[in-house]
Amino acid sequence: MAGSIFGNIFRVSTFGESHGKAVGVIVDGCPAGISLNEDDVQIYLNRRKPGQSDYSTPRKEADEVEILSGIFEGKTTGTPIAMVVHNTSQRSKDYSDIASYYRPGHADYTFDEKYGFRDYRGGGRSSGRETIARVAAGAVAAKVLKELNIFVNAYTKAIDNVEIDTYNPEEIFKNELFMPDAKAVEKARKVLDERRAKGDSAGGVVECRVNGLMPGVGEPVFDKLDAELAKAIVSIGAVKAFEIGDGINAAKSSGFDNNDFFSMKDGKVSKETNHSGGTLGGISDGSEVLIRAYFKPTPSIFKEQKTVNKSGEDIFVKIKGRHDPIIVPRAVVVVEAMTAITILDLLLRNMSSNIENIKKVYSYECK
Amino acid sequence: MAGSIFGNIFRVSTFGESHGKAVGVIVDGCPAGISLNEDDVQIYLNRRKPGQSDYSTPRKEADEVEILSGIFEGKTTGTPIAMVVHNTSQRSKDYSDIASYYRPGHADYTFDEKYGFRDYRGGGRSSGRETIARVAAGAVAAKVLKELNIFVNAYTKAIDNVEIDTYNPEEIFKNELFMPDAKAVEKARKVLDERRAKGDSAGGVVECRVNGLMPGVGEPVFDKLDAELAKAIVSIGAVKAFEIGDGINAAKSSGFDNNDFFSMKDGKVSKETNHSGGTLGGISDGSEVLIRAYFKPTPSIFKEQKTVNKSGEDIFVKIKGRHDPIIVPRAVVVVEAMTAITILDLLLRNMSSNIENIKKVYSYECK
Amino acid sequence: MAGSIFGNIFRVSTFGESHGKAVGVIVDGCPAGISLNEDDVQIYLNRRKPGQSDYSTPRKEADEVEILSGIFEGKTTGTPIAMVVHNTSQRSKDYSDIASYYRPGHADYTFDEKYGFRDYRGGGRSSGRETIARVAAGAVAAKVLKELNIFVNAYTKAIDNVEIDTYNPEEIFKNELFMPDAKAVEKARKVLDERRAKGDSAGGVVECRVNGLMPGVGEPVFDKLDAELAKAIVSIGAVKAFEIGDGINAAKSSGFDNNDFFSMKDGKVSKETNHSGGTLGGISDGSEVLIRAYFKPTPSIFKEQKTVNKSGEDIFVKIKGRHDPIIVPRAVVVVEAMTAITILDLLLRNMSSNIENIKKVYSYECK
Amino acid sequence: MAGSIFGNIFRVSTFGESHGKAVGVIVDGCPAGISLNEDDVQIYLNRRKPGQSDYSTPRKEADEVEILSGIFEGKTTGTPIAMVVHNTSQRSKDYSDIASYYRPGHADYTFDEKYGFRDYRGGGRSSGRETIARVAAGAVAAKVLKELNIFVNAYTKAIDNVEIDTYNPEEIFKNELFMPDAKAVEKARKVLDERRAKGDSAGGVVECRVNGLMPGVGEPVFDKLDAELAKAIVSIGAVKAFEIGDGINAAKSSGFDNNDFFSMKDGKVSKETNHSGGTLGGISDGSEVLIRAYFKPTPSIFKEQKTVNKSGEDIFVKIKGRHDPIIVPRAVVVVEAMTAITILDLLLRNMSSNIENIKKVYSYECK
């Protein structure tokens, strides 16, 4: 109820503040029998680790994950998997002054209003470090999905006004911006360099694709595949818009142009186009799931800003600390993680949707 | 788990198919002591009722709501409020042929894949008639919010490429498109007339504003105000994108331009701009909540389309039946309803966020 | 959250007051493909219908169920099944005087404290008529379980101090007390006749057996099979104690006597005894699940009682109306229903407990 | 869904195996503003710590709790509180032989059936060490309840056939069996000494009282105060029965004898007796909540027992390891913890039950 738990069957409980002792997560409901070790998770965490490029905060964190439970002899046991990342580079003194005022674009004011006070060090619970827990859980979800030949891939689609022209998957991990288009990377770097030189920041777009998802996943009415993805993605800090398939452009299309025609292909029902982004009526249709997350620029900027302090005075402030000039590259893996968690959870929920499935599991009649 | 239940404290359970006996909803968790009668709900339902304009399906439905429980002497008792609308105009024969094939842009195929078969009459559970339950529950939520001086208002922002220029609230209920701009209405009608003449359909955008919401509502991390709204809105059939505040445009802004500065106003902390759309860190910040829903064009069109039948043959079809050439005008009240439900639910969830609130309720010390 | 919804995957939402228009239920999450019609449900409802014996309230109610959704061509579609029973015999005037005072042993006082006022007619939401919704949902659950060869049977084990000596299943439906022992029935009737002659009432015990349940059902730690059953059973009005297996007697046993030894039987692991009542570590062990519910005597008695009125005066009252001198016989089917719902829900939850099950459903590799 | 999460608003997620790295818990939904430090939790944990008496396992564990998040400047912040206890005394080799067979009375067999395999070391997730997480969370709940002058107290009511005669609260912490009756303690020790001498074990009863709970707490129908307590208590390993108030004896009482009469006392409605155990219609009635948990004897005994091994052979085994001859004394604080968690959760859920409460929190009109 308090908002730090996500999912229904594959259920993720997170904790931790930016400058507390640790951040972490318990995954409850991971199926037994999945090979899993700390490296599987670390690979994902390394993709969001700070200090890896010119465009991420110089705060150095090892971000090493420790698995405390739920694994035995290299496999998940079906019991809760607890994962912890200790915070090692807390320079809380950088934040002592922000105790007294509300940073524009941050949750300082709203936390105070909600809880009466706040852990102001580095944003506390509203810090981007919270996403470590998402990524760790997402790594586990991805491992399960892989067993079913389902793959989730995210990348940077746009930085500020620089959008990719081509989608070259091999390119993604070759640049620190995680863009699948080498030319776009160069342009984007220029934008970021300029923005940073001014003490300002930029936003961008992350796109995510799910391949291999069987049709039938997603629950009609409220818990549609796209609805659950929308929540998952918009829950990531700084996301201001969510699209599936043609997204906002669908609103300017016509029914005839927007409908995806069906035709038989290799003996299977398939869609000739994918305007819908892989879902019909909130249920996966067997084609690629395609979503987009729009991120606002990092609110922590070094330019002078106007705000108020706790004494109720209008003041001008310059924010200190270590901040990314753009959130997007490090958020790519977060989008991927939230998508994986959501897809897996709905896939598990779908198992009981008809009696035939239930008989398959319990009656062993098809053995 | 199966997706027809929404909300946590203010919890809504819906049922019903387009051509079954009835559609309806149980609202569990509505606070006791709210004046409520069938008229309060009927006013909302009338806004989505079909057959009221040239641009909605000629299917005539009284859509009269009956409240079966939860009210005593004109007030909510705190127990479940069951509301039922009987279907009266089921012309199922219109749909007998769609039993054999999959309509493009519809959930026919995905329902078959998920459940093994489907109630094909009028789309069954995936019909727009499902939204009656949402609107009835939303009417109740709006009544509760009104007690707290919180108001939710939705309207049509765009139809196809016709966008409103001005926001004139009085205009909204003066036209059948629910647009707050009389000039835009005229242009939009032309677009719709043309589209309909071709047997085609159009999409559009609904915008929704929440006024009077106190700061502090929304749960950090996964159940953020914007995340829950995203799910609520994208769960509405035909919605392909969700925005809050500046939405997709925020991704092209700079940190300096996108941050809302704080300043004192009438002794209170206030924001000088509202790029964020009323939320910071997923918690309401006291300013107007502003969201947008992007609807695809009605998939039921009269132009010939390509698809496959259940025998696995490629075929061409022309869909019969009674269909809206645009979903948007009738969806306005659905967006408003889902927003009201979501806001109320989070507002109730926030009550226990700090010990001072709890003491106010239980210790009576401030009496 | 407000308490009228039960279950996780097989989820039941109920509504209705004793003297409102109707009582009913929505079942969300029933698997598609189950044959179901109103007769299947009516058979269960008839077992709790009032006015069928000397020992149940003379209030006459047809208690005819109408299914409003979720069934197509005789089968469940996987979408919500709404079922309604209209109240037809509301003699609210019997209750007009209880508006002014709190009946001992009833929820009048606590509803007033919780909600500020109450629907006092016949107990409103706290009436035993609420159990109609449980029984209707339980009938659906039983139909699903039957497909898997799982059977749930409840009966009266004791009335006041008369306990059954033998368990003769055929006997259960031959007497109005639903006891599997004809001799006990006679003794019990005498007790009830005496009690009623004094304007007083009696309590008793319902026992319930689940046969055919495969091992592995139940979730470790909080959602154990026995824990979920305990909640399900104690949530039935008037239940004051719950036991599984040897129950309270286990507390006086020794580890050696209480442990069930395992041995091989027909090539399968089996237990030589069943002190545990079919569960080990909260997970079904393949043997019969055996539980007991202890019911207090009907609180509505005709003897004069002491209480207070709303003006804060001590008064003496004699309760009018139509009341059962014992709750137990009509509660038998309610215990059976709640057990069926709980077992089915946990059975569906267990489907995703290991990757092999998931592959069976999705990969079709064992076909 | 997988069973390691408990509660709705005050939500507890647990993890950890007996011989894994750690056990622990995240508490999500604890109100902000509660003074809390590790000592508050350690006091509770020390009450269940092993190796403190002749009647508990000689396994030595420091069981020192570390709080990783959710506290700032000595107060809860409203964000998740993660607490970890590292396992330090894992003598896994004691358990290597139990990998090959199923211990009677344990969950070995059912875990294998559910998950396909199990972490067999010390019972893994089904070990009593799992209750550390419950106790830590319960300590937090108790701290919140204390702020509202609500107190939860549990103690040993019976060991085998030795029941307390008197209830002397000061006595409870003076003996290692946590019995409020010094004479009973002596008798109980004798029973335990005898039982242990035979390599056997004993069961018993824990009673728990909640004082200071205001009327109105508990949700009608399924989430009744007693139903939620039943689940909470029966979810504790080894509990085979649950009672509230007169419990099983109520089933042999008459309506007249069992009803609690109301009368005015100090200007307030009060009950003259408390057969109901503090609840009417599943809602607290302002009197003491009184419940009982019946524990089976420790299943780990040193006498030779019959069972089967994984090769499907009948065998005889003698269990090694370090085991308590009785569970009850160490379970007292577990019952207290689960009761505190349940009471607090329902108390928070009740906050939104009527509009007056909501206005108190948000409108500040009573200031």
JSON list of C-alpha atoms in Angstrom, two decimals, chain A residues 136-188:
[
{"chain": "A", "resi": 136, "resn": "ALA", "atom": "CA", "xyz": [18.35, -6.20, -9.49]},
{"chain": "A", "resi": 137, "resn": "ALA", "atom": "CA", "xyz": [14.81, -7.55, -9.56]},
{"chain": "A", "resi": 138, "resn": "GLY", "atom": "CA", "xyz": [14.65, -7.00, -13.30]},
{"chain": "A", "resi": 139, "resn": "ALA", "atom": "CA", "xyz": [17.79, -9.06, -13.78]},
{"chain": "A", "resi": 140, "resn": "VAL", "atom": "CA", "xyz": [16.06, -11.96, -12.05]},
{"chain": "A", "resi": 141, "resn": "ALA", "atom": "CA", "xyz": [12.93, -11.50, -14.16]},
{"chain": "A", "resi": 142, "resn": "ALA", "atom": "CA", "xyz": [15.02, -11.41, -17.34]},
{"chain": "A", "resi": 143, "resn": "LYS", "atom": "CA", "xyz": [16.68, -14.68, -16.34]},
{"chain": "A", "resi": 144, "resn": "VAL", "atom": "CA", "xyz": [13.27, -16.35, -16.00]},
{"chain": "A", "resi": 145, "resn": "LEU", "atom": "CA", "xyz": [12.04, -14.88, -19.28]},
{"chain": "A", "resi": 146, "resn": "LYS", "atom": "CA", "xyz": [15.15, -16.14, -21.03]},
{"chain": "A", "resi": 147, "resn": "GLU", "atom": "CA", "xyz": [14.14, -19.69, -20.06]},
{"chain": "A", "resi": 148, "resn": "LEU", "atom": "CA", "xyz": [11.01, -19.08, -22.11]},
{"chain": "A", "resi": 149, "resn": "ASN", "atom": "CA", "xyz": [12.89, -17.44, -24.99]},
{"chain": "A", "resi": 150, "resn": "ILE", "atom": "CA", "xyz": [11.52, -14.01, -24.24]},
{"chain": "A", "resi": 151, "resn": "PHE", "atom": "CA", "xyz": [13.93, -11.11, -24.52]},
{"chain": "A", "resi": 152, "resn": "VAL", "atom": "CA", "xyz": [13.62, -7.51, -23.40]},
{"chain": "A", "resi": 153, "resn": "ASN", "atom": "CA", "xyz": [15.87, -4.81, -24.86]},
{"chain": "A", "resi": 154, "resn": "ALA", "atom": "CA", "xyz": [15.93, -1.12, -24.15]},
{"chain": "A", "resi": 155, "resn": "TYR", "atom": "CA", "xyz": [18.05, 1.66, -25.59]},
{"chain": "A", "resi": 156, "resn": "THR", "atom": "CA", "xyz": [18.21, 5.41, -25.94]},
{"chain": "A", "resi": 157, "resn": "LYS", "atom": "CA", "xyz": [15.95, 6.59, -28.73]},
{"chain": "A", "resi": 158, "resn": "ALA", "atom": "CA", "xyz": [16.49, 10.31, -28.31]},
{"chain": "A", "resi": 159, "resn": "ILE", "atom": "CA", "xyz": [18.50, 12.81, -26.32]},
{"chain": "A", "resi": 160, "resn": "ASP", "atom": "CA", "xyz": [16.99, 16.24, -26.34]},
{"chain": "A", "resi": 161, "resn": "ASN", "atom": "CA", "xyz": [16.20, 16.87, -30.02]},
{"chain": "A", "resi": 162, "resn": "VAL", "atom": "CA", "xyz": [18.64, 14.26, -31.35]},
{"chain": "A", "resi": 163, "resn": "GLU", "atom": "CA", "xyz": [16.72, 11.18, -32.39]},
{"chain": "A", "resi": 164, "resn": "ILE", "atom": "CA", "xyz": [18.13, 7.95, -33.77]},
{"chain": "A", "resi": 165, "resn": "ASP", "atom": "CA", "xyz": [17.77, 7.39, -37.49]},
{"chain": "A", "resi": 166, "resn": "THR", "atom": "CA", "xyz": [18.61, 3.72, -37.59]},
{"chain": "A", "resi": 167, "resn": "TYR", "atom": "CA", "xyz": [18.16, 0.86, -35.15]},
{"chain": "A", "resi": 168, "resn": "ASN", "atom": "CA", "xyz": [21.40, -1.08, -35.01]},
{"chain": "A", "resi": 169, "resn": "PRO", "atom": "CA", "xyz": [21.26, -3.30, -31.92]},
{"chain": "A", "resi": 170, "resn": "GLU", "atom": "CA", "xyz": [24.97, -4.09, -31.90]},
{"chain": "A", "resi": 171, "resn": "GLU", "atom": "CA", "xyz": [25.71, -0.41, -31.55]},
{"chain": "A", "resi": 172, "resn": "ILE", "atom": "CA", "xyz": [23.86, -0.06, -28.23]},
{"chain": "A", "resi": 173, "resn": "PHE", "atom": "CA", "xyz": [26.59, -1.33, -25.94]},
{"chain": "A", "resi": 174, "resn": "LYS", "atom": "CA", "xyz": [29.37, 0.33, -27.91]},
{"chain": "A", "resi": 175, "resn": "ASN", "atom": "CA", "xyz": [28.62, 3.82, -26.63]},
{"chain": "A", "resi": 176, "resn": "GLU", "atom": "CA", "xyz": [28.08, 5.31, -23.20]},
{"chain": "A", "resi": 177, "resn": "LEU", "atom": "CA", "xyz": [24.69, 6.72, -24.26]},
{"chain": "A", "resi": 178, "resn": "PHE", "atom": "CA", "xyz": [23.31, 3.29, -25.21]},
{"chain": "A", "resi": 179, "resn": "MET", "atom": "CA", "xyz": [22.10, 4.55, -28.58]},
{"chain": "A", "resi": 180, "resn": "PRO", "atom": "CA", "xyz": [21.73, 2.11, -31.49]},
{"chain": "A", "resi": 181, "resn": "ASP", "atom": "CA", "xyz": [22.94, 4.73, -33.99]},
{"chain": "A", "resi": 182, "resn": "ALA", "atom": "CA", "xyz": [26.57, 5.87, -33.97]},
{"chain": "A", "resi": 183, "resn": "LYS", "atom": "CA", "xyz": [25.85, 9.14, -35.79]},
{"chain": "A", "resi": 184, "resn": "ALA", "atom": "CA", "xyz": [23.17, 10.12, -33.33]},
{"chain": "A", "resi": 185, "resn": "VAL", "atom": "CA", "xyz": [25.61, 9.46, -30.52]},
{"chain": "A", "resi": 186, "resn": "GLU", "atom": "CA", "xyz": [27.97, 12.10, -31.81]},
{"chain": "A", "resi": 187, "resn": "LYS", "atom": "CA", "xyz": [25.27, 14.69, -32.15]},
{"chain": "A", "resi": 188, "resn": "ALA", "atom": "CA", "xyz": [23.89, 13.87, -28.73]}
]
